[in-house]
XYZ file of N, CA and C in Angstrom:
579
model
N 130.678 93.127 126.576
C 130.011 94.416 126.626
C 130.998 95.551 126.387
N 132.199 95.397 126.875
C 133.188 96.462 126.729
C 133.759 96.546 125.329
N 133.535 95.505 124.529
C 134.058 95.532 123.165
C 133.146 96.334 122.220
N 131.947 96.679 122.656
C 131.037 97.472 121.838
C 131.561 98.903 121.723
N 131.226 99.620 120.651
C 131.753 100.981 120.475
C 131.197 101.958 121.504
N 132.032 102.900 121.911
C 131.659 104.037 122.746
C 131.216 103.666 124.160
N 131.725 102.577 124.696
C 131.356 102.195 126.061
C 132.224 102.948 127.058
N 133.494 103.041 126.792
C 134.425 103.721 127.698
C 135.150 104.818 126.924
N 135.281 105.967 127.528
C 136.079 107.048 126.944
C 135.398 107.761 125.800
N 136.226 108.328 124.955
C 135.762 109.105 123.816
C 135.089 108.190 122.787
N 134.118 108.750 122.067
C 133.366 107.964 121.080
C 133.790 108.370 119.668
N 134.671 107.573 119.096
C 135.161 107.856 117.750
C 134.077 107.666 116.683
N 133.137 106.768 116.930
C 132.064 106.526 115.968
C 131.212 107.781 115.777
N 130.947 108.491 116.852
C 130.179 109.737 116.738
C 130.974 110.773 115.950
N 132.260 110.870 116.244
C 133.101 111.817 115.507
C 133.138 111.467 114.016
N 133.330 110.199 113.699
C 133.357 109.770 112.297
C 131.998 109.975 111.633
N 130.948 109.696 112.386
C 129.602 109.866 111.867
C 129.330 111.339 111.544
N 129.685 112.209 112.450
C 129.496 113.652 112.212
C 130.316 114.121 111.015
N 131.540 113.618 110.918
C 132.400 114.001 109.795
C 131.790 113.547 108.464
N 131.307 112.312 108.417
C 130.668 111.806 107.200
C 129.444 112.637 106.829
N 128.612 112.920 107.817
C 127.403 113.712 107.573
C 127.738 115.106 107.069
N 128.724 115.738 107.708
C 129.134 117.087 107.323
C 129.735 117.086 105.912
N 130.566 116.103 105.615
C 131.181 115.992 104.297
C 130.120 115.805 103.213
N 129.139 114.987 103.494
C 128.065 114.730 102.527
C 127.298 116.014 102.212
N 126.946 116.756 103.238
C 126.178 117.989 103.059
C 127.008 119.040 102.319
N 128.277 119.176 102.685
C 129.145 120.145 102.019
C 129.324 119.804 100.539
N 129.476 118.538 100.233
C 129.641 118.128 98.836
C 128.398 118.468 98.021
N 127.231 118.227 98.589
C 125.978 118.515 97.883
C 125.760 120.016 97.741
N 126.182 120.782 98.734
C 126.070 122.241 98.645
C 126.974 122.810 97.562
N 128.167 122.241 97.435
C 129.131 122.792 96.484
C 128.871 122.340 95.047
N 128.324 121.149 94.875
C 128.080 120.635 93.524
C 126.751 119.901 93.511
N 125.747 120.530 92.973
C 124.395 119.985 92.971
C 124.160 119.150 91.713
N 124.649 117.924 91.775
C 124.463 117.010 90.650
C 123.942 115.676 91.181
N 123.388 114.889 90.280
C 122.828 113.601 90.673
C 123.881 112.651 91.235
N 125.066 112.514 90.620
C 126.069 111.627 91.211
C 126.491 112.070 92.624
N 126.612 113.368 92.836
C 126.975 113.863 94.169
C 125.849 113.578 95.154
N 124.595 113.714 94.702
C 123.453 113.382 95.558
C 123.516 111.924 95.993
N 123.805 111.033 95.062
C 123.872 109.605 95.381
C 125.018 109.302 96.350
N 126.153 109.933 96.129
C 127.294 109.737 97.023
C 126.977 110.278 98.413
N 126.370 111.456 98.469
C 126.008 112.047 99.765
C 125.002 111.165 100.498
N 124.068 110.606 99.761
C 123.079 109.698 100.365
C 123.772 108.494 100.993
N 124.735 107.926 100.293
C 125.479 106.781 100.835
C 126.263 107.181 102.088
N 126.856 108.362 102.073
C 127.614 108.819 103.240
C 126.694 109.034 104.448
N 125.508 109.564 104.217
C 124.540 109.741 105.311
C 124.135 108.375 105.863
N 123.956 107.415 104.993
C 123.596 106.070 105.456
C 124.738 105.432 106.246
N 125.981 105.675 105.818
C 127.128 105.169 106.575
C 127.198 105.839 107.946
N 126.964 107.138 107.975
C 126.970 107.866 109.244
C 125.883 107.322 110.162
N 124.747 107.019 109.583
C 123.637 106.467 110.347
C 123.998 105.094 110.927
N 124.622 104.255 110.140
C 124.968 102.920 110.636
C 126.038 102.981 111.733
N 126.912 103.972 111.673
C 127.924 104.116 112.736
C 127.285 104.389 114.098
N 126.296 105.259 114.144
C 125.691 105.595 115.441
C 124.658 104.575 115.889
N 124.174 103.741 114.970
C 123.220 102.698 115.353
C 123.868 101.644 116.236
N 125.166 101.474 116.105
C 125.882 100.434 116.845
C 126.169 100.814 118.296
N 125.946 102.047 118.670
C 126.262 102.494 120.031
C 125.197 101.951 120.987
N 125.613 101.198 122.020
C 124.652 100.539 122.915
C 123.983 101.519 123.884
N 122.883 101.080 124.444
C 122.098 101.891 125.381
C 122.894 102.295 126.624
N 123.786 101.445 127.076
C 124.509 101.724 128.311
C 125.692 102.673 128.110
N 125.916 103.098 126.899
C 127.007 104.029 126.630
C 126.634 105.436 127.104
N 127.631 106.179 127.562
C 127.422 107.569 127.951
C 127.057 108.427 126.731
N 127.366 107.931 125.561
C 127.143 108.671 124.320
C 125.861 108.250 123.605
N 125.064 107.429 124.268
C 123.869 106.877 123.630
C 122.892 107.965 123.190
N 122.609 108.940 124.056
C 121.631 109.981 123.713
C 122.109 110.826 122.532
N 123.379 111.140 122.507
C 123.944 111.882 121.378
C 123.791 111.069 120.095
N 124.061 109.774 120.204
C 123.928 108.889 119.047
C 122.482 108.839 118.560
N 121.530 108.809 119.481
C 120.117 108.772 119.106
C 119.679 110.070 118.435
N 120.188 111.187 118.938
C 119.876 112.475 118.306
C 120.412 112.526 116.875
N 121.640 112.069 116.714
C 122.220 112.021 115.370
C 121.445 111.057 114.479
N 121.051 109.936 115.043
C 120.301 108.936 114.277
C 118.990 109.525 113.749
N 118.276 110.281 114.573
C 117.026 110.916 114.126
C 117.302 111.902 112.997
N 118.354 112.674 113.146
C 118.722 113.636 112.098
C 119.026 112.914 110.794
N 119.815 111.847 110.883
C 120.180 111.101 109.672
C 118.978 110.413 109.043
N 118.059 109.923 109.861
C 116.867 109.278 109.315
C 116.018 110.281 108.539
N 115.871 111.476 109.084
C 115.125 112.527 108.395
C 115.825 112.911 107.092
N 117.144 113.053 107.147
C 117.892 113.390 105.944
C 117.786 112.286 104.903
N 117.836 111.043 105.345
C 117.727 109.915 104.424
C 116.379 109.924 103.713
N 115.318 110.262 104.435
C 113.992 110.346 103.815
C 113.977 111.399 102.703
N 114.613 112.528 102.953
C 114.653 113.589 101.947
C 115.523 113.180 100.752
N 116.623 112.502 101.030
C 117.461 111.985 99.943
C 116.671 110.969 99.115
N 115.913 110.105 99.792
C 115.114 109.101 99.092
C 114.039 109.764 98.231
N 113.409 110.808 98.766
C 112.383 111.529 98.003
C 113.007 112.148 96.749
N 114.169 112.778 96.910
C 114.853 113.396 95.765
C 115.271 112.328 94.755
N 115.751 111.199 95.239
C 116.172 110.109 94.355
C 114.979 109.565 93.561
N 113.850 109.409 94.219
C 112.651 108.925 93.534
C 112.193 109.923 92.469
N 112.264 111.212 92.786
C 111.873 112.244 91.820
C 112.808 112.237 90.616
N 114.085 112.039 90.861
C 115.051 111.988 89.765
C 114.787 110.769 88.878
N 114.451 109.654 89.490
C 114.129 108.448 88.708
C 112.893 108.698 87.841
N 111.906 109.391 88.399
C 110.702 109.703 87.638
C 111.035 110.671 86.499
N 111.892 111.638 86.769
C 112.332 112.565 85.726
C 113.099 111.851 84.622
N 113.922 110.891 85.004
C 114.678 110.120 84.010
C 113.731 109.305 83.125
N 112.688 108.754 83.725
C 111.692 108.015 82.953
C 110.986 108.942 81.971
N 110.631 110.134 82.428
C 109.972 111.111 81.553
C 110.885 111.505 80.397
N 112.153 111.733 80.708
C 113.109 112.108 79.665
C 113.269 110.979 78.650
N 113.346 109.749 79.132
C 113.520 108.603 78.241
C 112.285 108.415 77.352
N 111.101 108.593 77.919
C 109.876 108.401 77.141
C 109.652 109.507 76.118
N 110.250 110.665 76.353
C 110.062 111.774 75.414
C 111.021 111.695 74.219
N 111.924 110.733 74.238
C 112.862 110.569 73.130
C 112.129 110.088 71.875
N 112.714 110.361 70.746
C 112.227 109.906 69.441
C 110.784 110.314 69.134
N 110.481 111.628 69.211
C 109.142 112.053 68.812
C 108.968 111.864 67.309
N 107.826 111.923 66.747
C 106.596 112.459 67.321
C 105.861 111.421 68.171
N 105.097 111.958 69.113
C 104.257 111.133 69.981
C 102.828 111.643 69.870
N 101.901 110.797 70.251
C 100.502 111.218 70.280
C 100.280 112.148 71.468
N 99.153 112.827 71.448
C 98.814 113.707 72.574
C 98.741 112.920 73.876
N 98.236 111.699 73.810
C 98.111 110.870 75.013
C 99.484 110.523 75.573
N 100.429 110.208 74.682
C 101.787 109.907 75.147
C 102.425 111.143 75.783
N 102.232 112.307 75.155
C 102.788 113.536 75.725
C 102.142 113.845 77.079
N 100.859 113.568 77.214
C 100.187 113.811 78.507
C 100.737 112.880 79.588
N 101.042 111.641 79.230
C 101.644 110.713 80.196
C 103.027 111.213 80.616
N 103.792 111.708 79.658
C 105.116 112.273 79.965
C 104.964 113.517 80.835
N 103.973 114.336 80.516
C 103.698 115.536 81.306
C 103.382 115.166 82.762
N 102.605 114.106 82.953
C 102.273 113.651 84.309
C 103.512 113.190 85.071
N 104.443 112.550 84.371
C 105.685 112.120 85.019
C 106.500 113.334 85.477
N 106.656 114.339 84.592
C 107.402 115.537 84.984
C 106.722 116.230 86.162
N 105.384 116.333 86.107
C 104.667 117.007 87.185
C 104.808 116.233 88.494
N 104.756 114.921 88.433
C 104.938 114.107 89.641
C 106.308 114.295 90.253
N 107.330 114.367 89.408
C 108.691 114.596 89.909
C 108.796 115.966 90.567
N 108.196 116.970 89.950
C 108.206 118.322 90.532
C 107.476 118.333 91.865
N 106.321 117.683 91.917
C 105.540 117.631 93.158
C 106.339 116.996 94.298
N 107.049 115.913 93.996
C 107.867 115.254 95.021
C 108.989 116.170 95.511
N 109.623 116.867 94.589
C 110.721 117.765 94.967
C 110.223 118.968 95.765
N 109.013 119.418 95.463
C 108.454 120.557 96.200
C 108.123 120.207 97.649
N 108.021 118.934 97.961
C 107.724 118.499 99.331
C 108.960 118.501 100.226
N 110.122 118.756 99.646
C 111.355 118.781 100.432
C 111.439 120.131 101.138
N 111.496 120.126 102.467
C 111.491 121.395 103.208
C 112.794 122.179 103.039
N 112.701 123.471 103.264
C 113.874 124.347 103.104
C 114.959 124.034 104.133
N 114.617 123.365 105.204
C 115.601 123.018 106.224
C 116.433 121.787 105.838
N 116.030 121.094 104.788
C 116.730 119.877 104.369
C 117.998 120.225 103.601
N 119.054 119.430 103.773
C 120.272 119.658 102.995
C 120.068 119.397 101.500
N 118.986 118.757 101.146
C 118.692 118.438 99.757
C 117.907 119.573 99.088
N 117.495 120.566 99.847
C 116.615 121.624 99.348
C 117.200 122.350 98.131
N 118.449 122.777 98.196
C 119.068 123.491 97.081
C 119.096 122.648 95.811
N 119.453 121.395 95.970
C 119.455 120.467 94.841
C 118.041 120.333 94.273
N 117.056 120.203 95.171
C 115.660 120.046 94.741
C 115.194 121.276 93.966
N 115.545 122.463 94.433
C 115.139 123.688 93.745
C 115.745 123.768 92.348
N 116.981 123.353 92.225
C 117.641 123.344 90.914
C 116.922 122.380 89.974
N 116.599 121.197 90.476
C 115.906 120.203 89.646
C 114.487 120.662 89.301
N 113.812 121.326 90.231
C 112.467 121.840 89.945
C 112.533 122.796 88.763
N 113.531 123.650 88.756
C 113.703 124.603 87.655
C 113.920 123.867 86.322
N 114.781 122.874 86.325
C 115.037 122.080 85.112
C 113.787 121.337 84.666
N 113.120 120.705 85.618
C 111.951 119.903 85.292
C 110.793 120.784 84.830
N 110.685 121.995 85.374
C 109.630 122.909 84.953
C 109.827 123.303 83.489
N 111.084 123.521 83.093
C 111.375 123.830 81.688
C 110.963 122.659 80.796
N 111.237 121.445 81.232
C 110.831 120.259 80.466
C 109.308 120.140 80.413
N 108.657 120.442 81.524
C 107.195 120.395 81.589
C 106.589 121.417 80.630
N 107.167 122.607 80.575
C 106.688 123.638 79.654
C 106.867 123.197 78.200
N 107.995 122.569 77.898
C 108.243 122.082 76.539
C 107.225 121.009 76.159
N 106.894 120.139 77.098
C 105.904 119.098 76.831
C 104.531 119.724 76.620
N 104.203 120.753 77.381
C 102.915 121.442 77.204
C 102.823 122.045 75.799
N 103.931 122.581 75.307
C 103.944 123.116 73.941
C 103.750 121.998 72.920
N 104.386 120.858 73.176
C 104.217 119.706 72.268
C 102.761 119.246 72.242
N 102.140 119.225 73.424
C 100.733 118.805 73.493
C 99.865 119.779 72.705
N 100.110 121.066 72.864
C 99.339 122.074 72.132
C 99.531 121.910 70.621
N 100.770 121.654 70.191
C 101.029 121.433 68.760
C 100.323 120.188 68.246
N 100.368 119.115 69.034
C 99.699 117.875 68.620
C 98.189 118.070 68.525
N 97.616 118.811 69.470
C 96.176 119.052 69.443
C 95.797 119.930 68.247
N 96.630 120.923 67.970
C 96.381 121.791 66.812
C 96.486 120.978 65.520
N 97.495 120.119 65.431
C 97.660 119.281 64.244
C 96.490 118.319 64.081
N 96.012 117.771 65.188
C 94.871 116.850 65.123
C 93.619 117.582 64.634
N 93.408 118.820 65.086
C 92.262 119.605 64.611
C 92.386 119.898 63.122
N 93.594 120.265 62.691
C 93.803 120.545 61.277
C 93.578 119.294 60.433
N 94.034 118.168 60.919
C 93.834 116.915 60.186
C 92.351 116.577 60.083
N 91.624 116.745 61.175
C 90.183 116.469 61.152
C 89.457 117.417 60.205
N 89.865 118.675 60.211
C 89.270 119.648 59.290
C 89.571 119.262 57.843
N 90.805 118.843 57.579
C 91.175 118.414 56.227
C 90.362 117.193 55.809
N 90.154 116.253 56.706
C 89.369 115.056 56.382
C 87.920 115.421 56.045
N 87.348 116.325 56.833
C 85.960 116.715 56.540
C 85.877 117.486 55.223
N 86.915 118.283 54.924
C 86.938 119.009 53.651
C 87.085 118.039 52.481
N 87.845 116.967 52.657
C 87.975 115.936 51.624
C 86.615 115.287 51.376
N 85.883 115.009 52.425
C 84.556 114.403 52.270
C 83.632 115.327 51.473
N 83.719 116.637 51.787
C 82.900 117.612 51.049
C 83.319 117.636 49.578
N 84.627 117.646 49.345
C 85.125 117.669 47.967
C 84.689 116.426 47.204
N 84.733 115.278 47.838
C 84.302 114.040 47.180
C 82.809 114.079 46.866
N 82.035 114.599 47.813
C 80.590 114.691 47.581
C 80.294 115.643 46.426
N 80.983 116.773 46.375
C 80.777 117.728 45.290
C 81.218 117.133 43.936
N 82.303 116.376 43.985
C 82.804 115.765 42.753
C 81.782 114.794 42.180
N 81.121 114.054 43.048
C 80.121 113.078 42.600
C 78.876 113.747 42.034
N 78.568 114.962 42.513
C 77.332 115.622 42.067
C 77.581 116.747 41.057
N 78.823 117.060 40.780
C 79.126 118.166 39.867
C 78.700 117.816 38.444
N 77.959 118.783 37.821
C 77.494 118.551 36.462
C 77.764 119.731 35.547
N 78.013 120.885 36.130
C 78.271 122.051 35.291
C 79.572 122.718 35.742
N 79.908 123.797 35.080
C 81.160 124.499 35.355
C 81.225 124.996 36.800
N 80.157 125.538 37.303
C 80.130 126.041 38.678
C 80.356 124.901 39.670
N 79.737 123.783 39.450
C 79.912 122.619 40.313
C 81.351 122.126 40.328
N 81.959 122.093 39.121
C 83.353 121.643 39.044
C 84.306 122.655 39.678
N 83.976 123.942 39.566
C 84.809 124.971 40.221
C 84.728 124.841 41.741
N 83.537 124.569 42.249
C 83.379 124.364 43.689
C 84.120 123.105 44.136
N 84.085 122.083 43.327
C 84.809 120.848 43.633
C 86.311 121.123 43.679
N 86.789 121.851 42.667
C 88.213 122.194 42.614
C 88.603 123.012 43.853
N 87.808 123.979 44.217
C 88.084 124.827 45.390
C 88.106 123.990 46.680
N 87.204 123.038 46.785
C 87.154 122.180 47.982
C 88.411 121.317 48.060
N 88.867 120.791 46.907
C 90.097 119.991 46.928
C 91.289 120.871 47.282
N 91.323 122.070 46.760
C 92.422 123.005 47.097
C 92.427 123.296 48.601
N 91.266 123.516 49.168
C 91.167 123.787 50.611
C 91.652 122.575 51.419
N 91.234 121.390 50.959
C 91.660 120.179 51.679
C 93.182 120.047 51.609
């Protein structure tokens, strides 16, 4: 029983755990990038595992439990941000090598919107909040670009359908044209198509 951490005297595991947690948050505050987010997430998990080992009979048990709750909440927010980033990466990968159909662009749009929705659920009290806000801004720009692509694809589809119907009219006129006026109308219909 005495070989367990934090049973007698000072609790180094709590000190190390706090240091890891603080370092992770400071790193994410200073550099809001995906690799730093992943590293900070790992450090929070390490900090969490350090305080999980403190036994109930330790004088430091309640402090360890308080830290554990904090780390669990932070881990959930890190996981939410990580999932949103994965969804954003999928959207970015699927948007490569256009042109795409309107349906494909709408699927990509849904991925960007889902990632934004997940990031918006991160509360302002979370250490991940600043990172999430930065990503929301980036993802919103991508979402706007996809909306423009969808509008262009829909406009192109309407123009193509109009051209097809004009071709049908031109073909019908060509089959029935017998005089100069008929042939002029046929020519005009082909020009329009």
